[in-house]
């Protein structure tokens, strides 16, 4: 599927690597070059691949993957386009650097930087205004899961974090249970399927507002909904081939080219 299409076909899987605060130039470039080489030697493998290195490496990684078909993304963006925000990076700057995606609302941003749904919504809107695809992350904590609040938490986060104007071509949702991130634990496939079906339903309702449920449903069917949280080559097939799962947001395993590539292959 090309950006802008809202045909009711199953979207191509998107396999996104969130490198987090990892990678100096040498390792980052080696990883990017290895992935670019895999793509070049494989041709169209049936999935789309995205790498989100730290801000410091965006320029060099962008050059290393240029022409390979691998997309470049950032792990965050500020909600304003410029100004007195020391240490922050705007969506305009990311666009200028060749990024096509920006992750917003990752649970580590929500917890480390006290980002609320309203902040995430502003950041996603800022990404959209600069032509970037916003990867909007949602997911419950372990306590919320244990108290049976998963579906209500995800519903609330989606309602608060998706900006007006969100569509299948400018937004990807990543469902990432906080308790599964970096822990080696994952929800059972039935639980993942249940949350992803809820996400698609809530997206249809939100995107259909003022346009009609039919339009909302078409957008929701075309939108990519990623699963994230301890995805690795061993569990990728059972998690990523579920209905309503259209790829993965991968943290730790995205730092090894072979593992990341294996995950991508198992998404089909
Ligand atoms: C993440 O941080 O988005 C993530 C899913 O991490 P991990 O794959 O390491 O659990």
mmCIF file of C-alpha atoms and ligand atoms in Angstrom:
data_model
loop_
_atom_site.group_PDB
_atom_site.id
_atom_site.type_symbol
_atom_site.label_atom_id
_atom_site.label_comp_id
_atom_site.label_asym_id
_atom_site.label_seq_id
_atom_site.Cartn_x
_atom_site.Cartn_y
_atom_site.Cartn_z
ATOM 1 C CA UNK A 1 0.000 0.000 0.000
ATOM 2 C CA UNK A 2 1.291 3.455 -0.838
ATOM 3 C CA UNK A 3 0.918 6.406 1.518
ATOM 4 C CA UNK A 4 -2.387 8.025 0.744
ATOM 5 C CA UNK A 5 -4.187 4.840 -0.275
ATOM 6 C CA UNK A 6 -7.183 3.922 1.803
ATOM 7 C CA UNK A 7 -8.193 0.872 -0.166
ATOM 8 C CA UNK A 8 -9.650 -1.881 1.945
ATOM 9 C CA UNK A 9 -6.745 -4.235 1.405
ATOM 10 C CA UNK A 10 -4.703 -5.591 4.277
ATOM 11 C CA UNK A 11 -1.847 -3.133 4.752
ATOM 12 C CA UNK A 12 1.695 -4.354 4.176
ATOM 13 C CA UNK A 13 3.413 -5.151 7.445
ATOM 14 C CA UNK A 14 5.604 -2.379 8.813
ATOM 15 C CA UNK A 15 8.580 -3.555 10.851
ATOM 16 C CA UNK A 16 9.904 -0.620 12.820
ATOM 17 C CA UNK A 17 13.087 -0.611 14.862
ATOM 18 C CA UNK A 18 13.221 1.673 17.878
ATOM 19 C CA UNK A 19 16.896 1.888 18.750
ATOM 20 C CA UNK A 20 16.137 3.997 21.828
ATOM 21 C CA UNK A 21 19.260 5.588 23.408
ATOM 22 C CA UNK A 22 21.589 3.027 21.862
ATOM 23 C CA UNK A 23 24.232 3.229 19.226
ATOM 24 C CA UNK A 24 27.352 5.228 18.557
ATOM 25 C CA UNK A 25 28.290 5.985 14.965
ATOM 26 C CA UNK A 26 30.223 2.794 14.327
ATOM 27 C CA UNK A 27 27.599 0.311 15.550
ATOM 28 C CA UNK A 28 24.701 2.325 14.153
ATOM 29 C CA UNK A 29 26.243 2.505 10.710
ATOM 30 C CA UNK A 30 27.156 -1.189 10.723
ATOM 31 C CA UNK A 31 23.579 -2.105 11.617
ATOM 32 C CA UNK A 32 22.048 0.193 9.015
ATOM 33 C CA UNK A 33 24.424 -1.008 6.298
ATOM 34 C CA UNK A 34 23.693 -4.654 7.104
ATOM 35 C CA UNK A 35 19.947 -4.064 6.833
ATOM 36 C CA UNK A 36 20.285 -2.054 3.631
ATOM 37 C CA UNK A 37 22.356 -4.853 2.141
ATOM 38 C CA UNK A 38 19.687 -7.419 3.067
ATOM 39 C CA UNK A 39 16.997 -5.345 1.398
ATOM 40 C CA UNK A 40 19.081 -4.804 -1.718
ATOM 41 C CA UNK A 41 19.879 -8.501 -2.087
ATOM 42 C CA UNK A 42 16.327 -9.653 -1.317
ATOM 43 C CA UNK A 43 14.322 -7.220 -3.424
ATOM 44 C CA UNK A 44 10.719 -6.692 -2.396
ATOM 45 C CA UNK A 45 10.352 -8.952 0.608
ATOM 46 C CA UNK A 46 6.688 -8.053 1.164
ATOM 47 C CA UNK A 47 7.131 -5.873 4.237
ATOM 48 C CA UNK A 48 8.142 -2.274 4.847
ATOM 49 C CA UNK A 49 11.080 -1.591 7.124
ATOM 50 C CA UNK A 50 11.763 1.471 9.257
ATOM 51 C CA UNK A 51 14.653 2.342 11.543
ATOM 52 C CA UNK A 52 14.401 4.982 14.279
ATOM 53 C CA UNK A 53 17.930 5.729 15.499
ATOM 54 C CA UNK A 54 18.759 8.364 18.120
ATOM 55 C CA UNK A 55 18.675 11.969 16.875
ATOM 56 C CA UNK A 56 22.485 12.071 16.795
ATOM 57 C CA UNK A 57 22.642 9.388 14.108
ATOM 58 C CA UNK A 58 19.748 10.430 11.870
ATOM 59 C CA UNK A 59 21.883 12.177 9.270
ATOM 60 C CA UNK A 60 24.442 9.416 8.868
ATOM 61 C CA UNK A 61 21.957 6.558 9.019
ATOM 62 C CA UNK A 62 19.824 8.375 6.470
ATOM 63 C CA UNK A 63 22.779 8.357 4.080
ATOM 64 C CA UNK A 64 23.569 4.703 4.805
ATOM 65 C CA UNK A 65 20.042 3.521 3.936
ATOM 66 C CA UNK A 66 19.442 5.982 1.116
ATOM 67 C CA UNK A 67 17.984 4.208 -1.907
ATOM 68 C CA UNK A 68 17.478 0.921 -0.050
ATOM 69 C CA UNK A 69 13.770 1.400 0.588
ATOM 70 C CA UNK A 70 14.278 1.366 4.353
ATOM 71 C CA UNK A 71 12.559 4.395 5.863
ATOM 72 C CA UNK A 72 14.065 6.713 8.453
ATOM 73 C CA UNK A 73 12.182 7.794 11.548
ATOM 74 C CA UNK A 74 12.726 9.571 14.838
ATOM 75 C CA UNK A 75 11.805 8.471 18.342
ATOM 76 C CA UNK A 76 10.028 11.676 19.304
ATOM 77 C CA UNK A 77 9.326 15.213 18.129
ATOM 78 C CA UNK A 78 8.393 18.441 19.858
ATOM 79 C CA UNK A 79 4.900 19.810 19.392
ATOM 80 C CA UNK A 80 6.148 23.234 18.254
ATOM 81 C CA UNK A 81 7.992 23.736 14.970
ATOM 82 C CA UNK A 82 10.689 26.026 16.377
ATOM 83 C CA UNK A 83 11.526 28.288 19.263
ATOM 84 C CA UNK A 84 12.857 28.354 22.797
ATOM 85 C CA UNK A 85 12.764 24.652 23.658
ATOM 86 C CA UNK A 86 16.297 23.751 24.648
ATOM 87 C CA UNK A 87 17.271 20.217 23.807
ATOM 88 C CA UNK A 88 14.159 19.464 21.770
ATOM 89 C CA UNK A 89 13.831 18.603 18.093
ATOM 90 C CA UNK A 90 10.896 19.638 15.922
ATOM 91 C CA UNK A 91 9.041 17.712 13.248
ATOM 92 C CA UNK A 92 10.203 20.314 10.721
ATOM 93 C CA UNK A 93 13.822 19.486 11.593
ATOM 94 C CA UNK A 94 13.116 15.778 11.233
ATOM 95 C CA UNK A 95 11.491 16.266 7.869
ATOM 96 C CA UNK A 96 14.492 18.351 6.810
ATOM 97 C CA UNK A 97 16.744 15.455 7.851
ATOM 98 C CA UNK A 98 14.886 12.969 5.635
ATOM 99 C CA UNK A 99 12.662 11.350 8.250
ATOM 100 C CA UNK A 100 9.308 10.003 7.139
ATOM 101 C CA UNK A 101 8.104 8.820 10.539
ATOM 102 C CA UNK A 102 8.146 10.002 14.150
ATOM 103 C CA UNK A 103 7.252 7.837 17.118
ATOM 104 C CA UNK A 104 5.139 9.777 19.623
ATOM 105 C CA UNK A 105 3.844 8.768 23.034
ATOM 106 C CA UNK A 106 6.219 5.871 23.593
ATOM 107 C CA UNK A 107 5.699 4.648 27.161
ATOM 108 C CA UNK A 108 9.251 5.674 28.044
ATOM 109 C CA UNK A 109 8.431 9.248 26.952
ATOM 110 C CA UNK A 110 5.130 9.102 28.806
ATOM 111 C CA UNK A 111 6.867 7.973 32.021
ATOM 112 C CA UNK A 112 10.316 9.643 31.800
ATOM 113 C CA UNK A 113 8.951 12.981 30.556
ATOM 114 C CA UNK A 114 5.436 12.937 32.002
ATOM 115 C CA UNK A 115 3.889 13.138 28.553
ATOM 116 C CA UNK A 116 0.101 13.134 28.724
ATOM 117 C CA UNK A 117 -2.332 12.083 26.011
ATOM 118 C CA UNK A 118 -2.809 15.782 25.214
ATOM 119 C CA UNK A 119 0.931 16.232 24.654
ATOM 120 C CA UNK A 120 1.034 13.124 22.491
ATOM 121 C CA UNK A 121 -1.891 14.417 20.446
ATOM 122 C CA UNK A 122 -0.056 17.743 19.888
ATOM 123 C CA UNK A 123 3.112 15.945 18.867
ATOM 124 C CA UNK A 124 1.238 13.724 16.407
ATOM 125 C CA UNK A 125 -0.423 16.827 14.954
ATOM 126 C CA UNK A 126 2.965 18.521 14.617
ATOM 127 C CA UNK A 127 4.315 15.462 12.808
ATOM 128 C CA UNK A 128 1.350 15.495 10.427
ATOM 129 C CA UNK A 129 1.791 19.176 9.626
ATOM 130 C CA UNK A 130 5.333 18.386 8.474
ATOM 131 C CA UNK A 131 4.235 15.461 6.321
ATOM 132 C CA UNK A 132 5.523 12.816 8.738
ATOM 133 C CA UNK A 133 3.699 9.645 9.656
ATOM 134 C CA UNK A 134 3.107 9.643 13.417
ATOM 135 C CA UNK A 135 3.479 6.291 15.162
ATOM 136 C CA UNK A 136 1.200 6.808 18.144
ATOM 137 C CA UNK A 137 1.971 4.425 21.011
ATOM 138 C CA UNK A 138 -0.587 3.213 23.515
ATOM 139 C CA UNK A 139 -0.552 0.447 26.103
ATOM 140 C CA UNK A 140 -1.430 -0.427 29.659
ATOM 141 C CA UNK A 141 0.889 -0.817 32.642
ATOM 142 C CA UNK A 142 1.182 -4.088 34.535
ATOM 143 C CA UNK A 143 -1.052 -2.798 37.334
ATOM 144 C CA UNK A 144 -3.682 -1.689 34.857
ATOM 145 C CA UNK A 145 -3.585 -5.091 33.209
ATOM 146 C CA UNK A 146 -3.845 -6.899 36.538
ATOM 147 C CA UNK A 147 -6.889 -4.840 37.452
ATOM 148 C CA UNK A 148 -8.600 -5.716 34.171
ATOM 149 C CA UNK A 149 -8.337 -2.172 32.806
ATOM 150 C CA UNK A 150 -6.418 -2.905 29.574
ATOM 151 C CA UNK A 151 -9.245 -2.156 27.173
ATOM 152 C CA UNK A 152 -10.427 0.966 28.980
ATOM 153 C CA UNK A 153 -6.875 2.345 29.228
ATOM 154 C CA UNK A 154 -6.185 1.785 25.543
ATOM 155 C CA UNK A 155 -9.568 3.296 24.630
ATOM 156 C CA UNK A 156 -8.812 6.387 26.725
ATOM 157 C CA UNK A 157 -5.301 6.780 25.317
ATOM 158 C CA UNK A 158 -6.539 6.513 21.739
ATOM 159 C CA UNK A 159 -9.319 9.028 22.321
ATOM 160 C CA UNK A 160 -6.836 11.501 23.806
ATOM 161 C CA UNK A 161 -3.792 10.914 21.607
ATOM 162 C CA UNK A 162 -5.140 10.877 18.048
ATOM 163 C CA UNK A 163 -5.327 14.376 16.565
ATOM 164 C CA UNK A 164 -8.003 15.632 14.200
ATOM 165 C CA UNK A 165 -6.886 14.889 10.681
ATOM 166 C CA UNK A 166 -5.414 11.501 11.574
ATOM 167 C CA UNK A 167 -5.781 9.056 8.699
ATOM 168 C CA UNK A 168 -4.440 5.749 7.480
ATOM 169 C CA UNK A 169 -1.800 7.536 5.458
ATOM 170 C CA UNK A 170 -0.402 9.760 8.209
ATOM 171 C CA UNK A 171 -0.827 7.618 11.315
ATOM 172 C CA UNK A 172 0.252 4.204 12.578
ATOM 173 C CA UNK A 173 -0.861 2.906 15.974
ATOM 174 C CA UNK A 174 1.538 0.855 18.085
ATOM 175 C CA UNK A 175 -0.007 -1.211 20.860
ATOM 176 C CA UNK A 176 2.770 -1.719 23.386
ATOM 177 C CA UNK A 177 1.824 -3.134 26.779
ATOM 178 C CA UNK A 178 4.212 -1.321 29.125
ATOM 179 C CA UNK A 179 4.837 -4.470 31.164
ATOM 180 C CA UNK A 180 6.005 -6.289 28.014
ATOM 181 C CA UNK A 181 8.566 -3.706 26.909
ATOM 182 C CA UNK A 182 12.102 -4.952 27.429
ATOM 183 C CA UNK A 183 10.982 -7.663 29.866
ATOM 184 C CA UNK A 184 10.909 -10.763 27.697
ATOM 185 C CA UNK A 185 7.225 -11.175 28.599
ATOM 186 C CA UNK A 186 4.436 -10.919 26.041
ATOM 187 C CA UNK A 187 0.653 -11.119 26.187
ATOM 188 C CA UNK A 188 -0.890 -14.322 24.849
ATOM 189 C CA UNK A 189 -1.959 -14.108 21.203
ATOM 190 C CA UNK A 190 -5.662 -13.970 22.137
ATOM 191 C CA UNK A 191 -5.051 -10.911 24.287
ATOM 192 C CA UNK A 192 -3.071 -9.196 21.542
ATOM 193 C CA UNK A 193 -5.829 -9.970 19.027
ATOM 194 C CA UNK A 194 -8.484 -8.601 21.384
ATOM 195 C CA UNK A 195 -6.674 -5.300 21.914
ATOM 196 C CA UNK A 196 -5.869 -4.871 18.230
ATOM 197 C CA UNK A 197 -9.519 -5.451 17.287
ATOM 198 C CA UNK A 198 -10.508 -2.842 19.868
ATOM 199 C CA UNK A 199 -7.936 -0.398 18.483
ATOM 200 C CA UNK A 200 -9.300 -0.807 14.965
ATOM 201 C CA UNK A 201 -12.843 -0.316 16.189
ATOM 202 C CA UNK A 202 -11.949 2.818 18.181
ATOM 203 C CA UNK A 203 -9.978 4.218 15.244
ATOM 204 C CA UNK A 204 -12.998 3.668 12.985
ATOM 205 C CA UNK A 205 -15.210 5.537 15.442
ATOM 206 C CA UNK A 206 -12.777 8.438 15.838
ATOM 207 C CA UNK A 207 -11.921 8.822 12.160
ATOM 208 C CA UNK A 208 -15.568 8.498 11.171
ATOM 209 C CA UNK A 209 -16.615 11.450 13.337
ATOM 210 C CA UNK A 210 -18.309 13.988 11.097
ATOM 211 C CA UNK A 211 -17.609 11.860 8.003
ATOM 212 C CA UNK A 212 -19.724 8.805 8.638
ATOM 213 C CA UNK A 213 -18.913 5.429 10.074
ATOM 214 C CA UNK A 214 -18.234 3.966 6.591
ATOM 215 C CA UNK A 215 -15.369 6.375 5.969
ATOM 216 C CA UNK A 216 -14.049 5.737 9.468
ATOM 217 C CA UNK A 217 -14.119 1.992 8.894
ATOM 218 C CA UNK A 218 -12.325 2.265 5.550
ATOM 219 C CA UNK A 219 -9.595 4.376 7.155
ATOM 220 C CA UNK A 220 -9.335 1.998 10.090
ATOM 221 C CA UNK A 221 -8.985 -1.068 7.852
ATOM 222 C CA UNK A 222 -6.168 0.616 5.961
ATOM 223 C CA UNK A 223 -4.366 1.824 9.089
ATOM 224 C CA UNK A 224 -1.380 -0.140 10.317
ATOM 225 C CA UNK A 225 -1.623 -1.315 13.900
ATOM 226 C CA UNK A 226 1.705 -2.594 15.205
ATOM 227 C CA UNK A 227 2.354 -4.792 18.190
ATOM 228 C CA UNK A 228 5.368 -3.927 20.357
ATOM 229 C CA UNK A 229 6.845 -5.473 23.495
ATOM 230 C CA UNK A 230 9.597 -8.105 23.603
ATOM 231 C CA UNK A 231 9.123 -9.222 20.003
ATOM 232 C CA UNK A 232 11.931 -11.570 18.975
ATOM 233 C CA UNK A 233 12.516 -14.097 16.194
ATOM 234 C CA UNK A 234 10.971 -16.899 18.290
ATOM 235 C CA UNK A 235 7.648 -15.244 19.070
ATOM 236 C CA UNK A 236 7.290 -13.035 15.989
ATOM 237 C CA UNK A 237 5.316 -15.473 13.847
ATOM 238 C CA UNK A 238 2.586 -16.122 16.395
ATOM 239 C CA UNK A 239 2.206 -12.453 17.314
ATOM 240 C CA UNK A 240 2.593 -10.765 13.955
ATOM 241 C CA UNK A 241 0.362 -12.989 11.840
ATOM 242 C CA UNK A 242 -2.694 -12.395 14.024
ATOM 243 C CA UNK A 243 -5.708 -10.623 12.551
ATOM 244 C CA UNK A 244 -5.418 -6.872 12.956
ATOM 245 C CA UNK A 245 -1.660 -6.990 13.581
ATOM 246 C CA UNK A 246 0.124 -5.192 10.736
ATOM 247 C CA UNK A 247 3.703 -5.341 11.873
ATOM 248 C CA UNK A 248 5.839 -4.646 14.906
ATOM 249 C CA UNK A 249 7.586 -1.919 16.824
ATOM 250 C CA UNK A 250 10.755 -3.630 17.981
ATOM 251 C CA UNK A 251 13.157 -2.371 20.622
ATOM 252 C CA UNK A 252 15.998 -4.606 21.795
ATOM 253 C CA UNK A 253 15.848 -7.075 18.908
ATOM 254 C CA UNK A 254 16.092 -4.260 16.365
ATOM 255 C CA UNK A 255 19.728 -3.723 17.370
ATOM 256 C CA UNK A 256 20.817 -6.977 15.727
ATOM 257 C CA UNK A 257 20.400 -7.067 11.972
ATOM 258 C CA UNK A 258 19.810 -10.829 11.805
ATOM 259 C CA UNK A 259 17.148 -10.777 14.529
ATOM 260 C CA UNK A 260 15.399 -7.748 13.107
ATOM 261 C CA UNK A 261 15.372 -9.269 9.646
ATOM 262 C CA UNK A 262 14.057 -12.609 10.977
ATOM 263 C CA UNK A 263 11.243 -10.804 12.771
ATOM 264 C CA UNK A 264 10.329 -9.030 9.554
ATOM 265 C CA UNK A 265 10.273 -12.285 7.587
ATOM 266 C CA UNK A 266 8.000 -13.866 10.184
ATOM 267 C CA UNK A 267 5.461 -11.069 9.876
ATOM 268 C CA UNK A 268 4.216 -12.425 6.531
HETATM 269 C C1 LIG B 1 9.895 -0.612 22.456
HETATM 270 O O1 LIG B 1 10.608 0.026 23.196
HETATM 271 O O2 LIG B 1 9.161 -0.006 21.654
HETATM 272 C C2 LIG B 1 9.935 -2.058 22.537
HETATM 273 C C3 LIG B 1 8.954 -2.720 22.021
HETATM 274 O O3 LIG B 1 11.015 -2.613 23.174
HETATM 275 P P1 LIG B 1 11.365 -4.170 23.267
HETATM 276 O O4 LIG B 1 11.136 -4.773 21.912
HETATM 277 O O5 LIG B 1 12.782 -4.202 23.701
HETATM 278 O O6 LIG B 1 10.433 -4.759 24.289
#
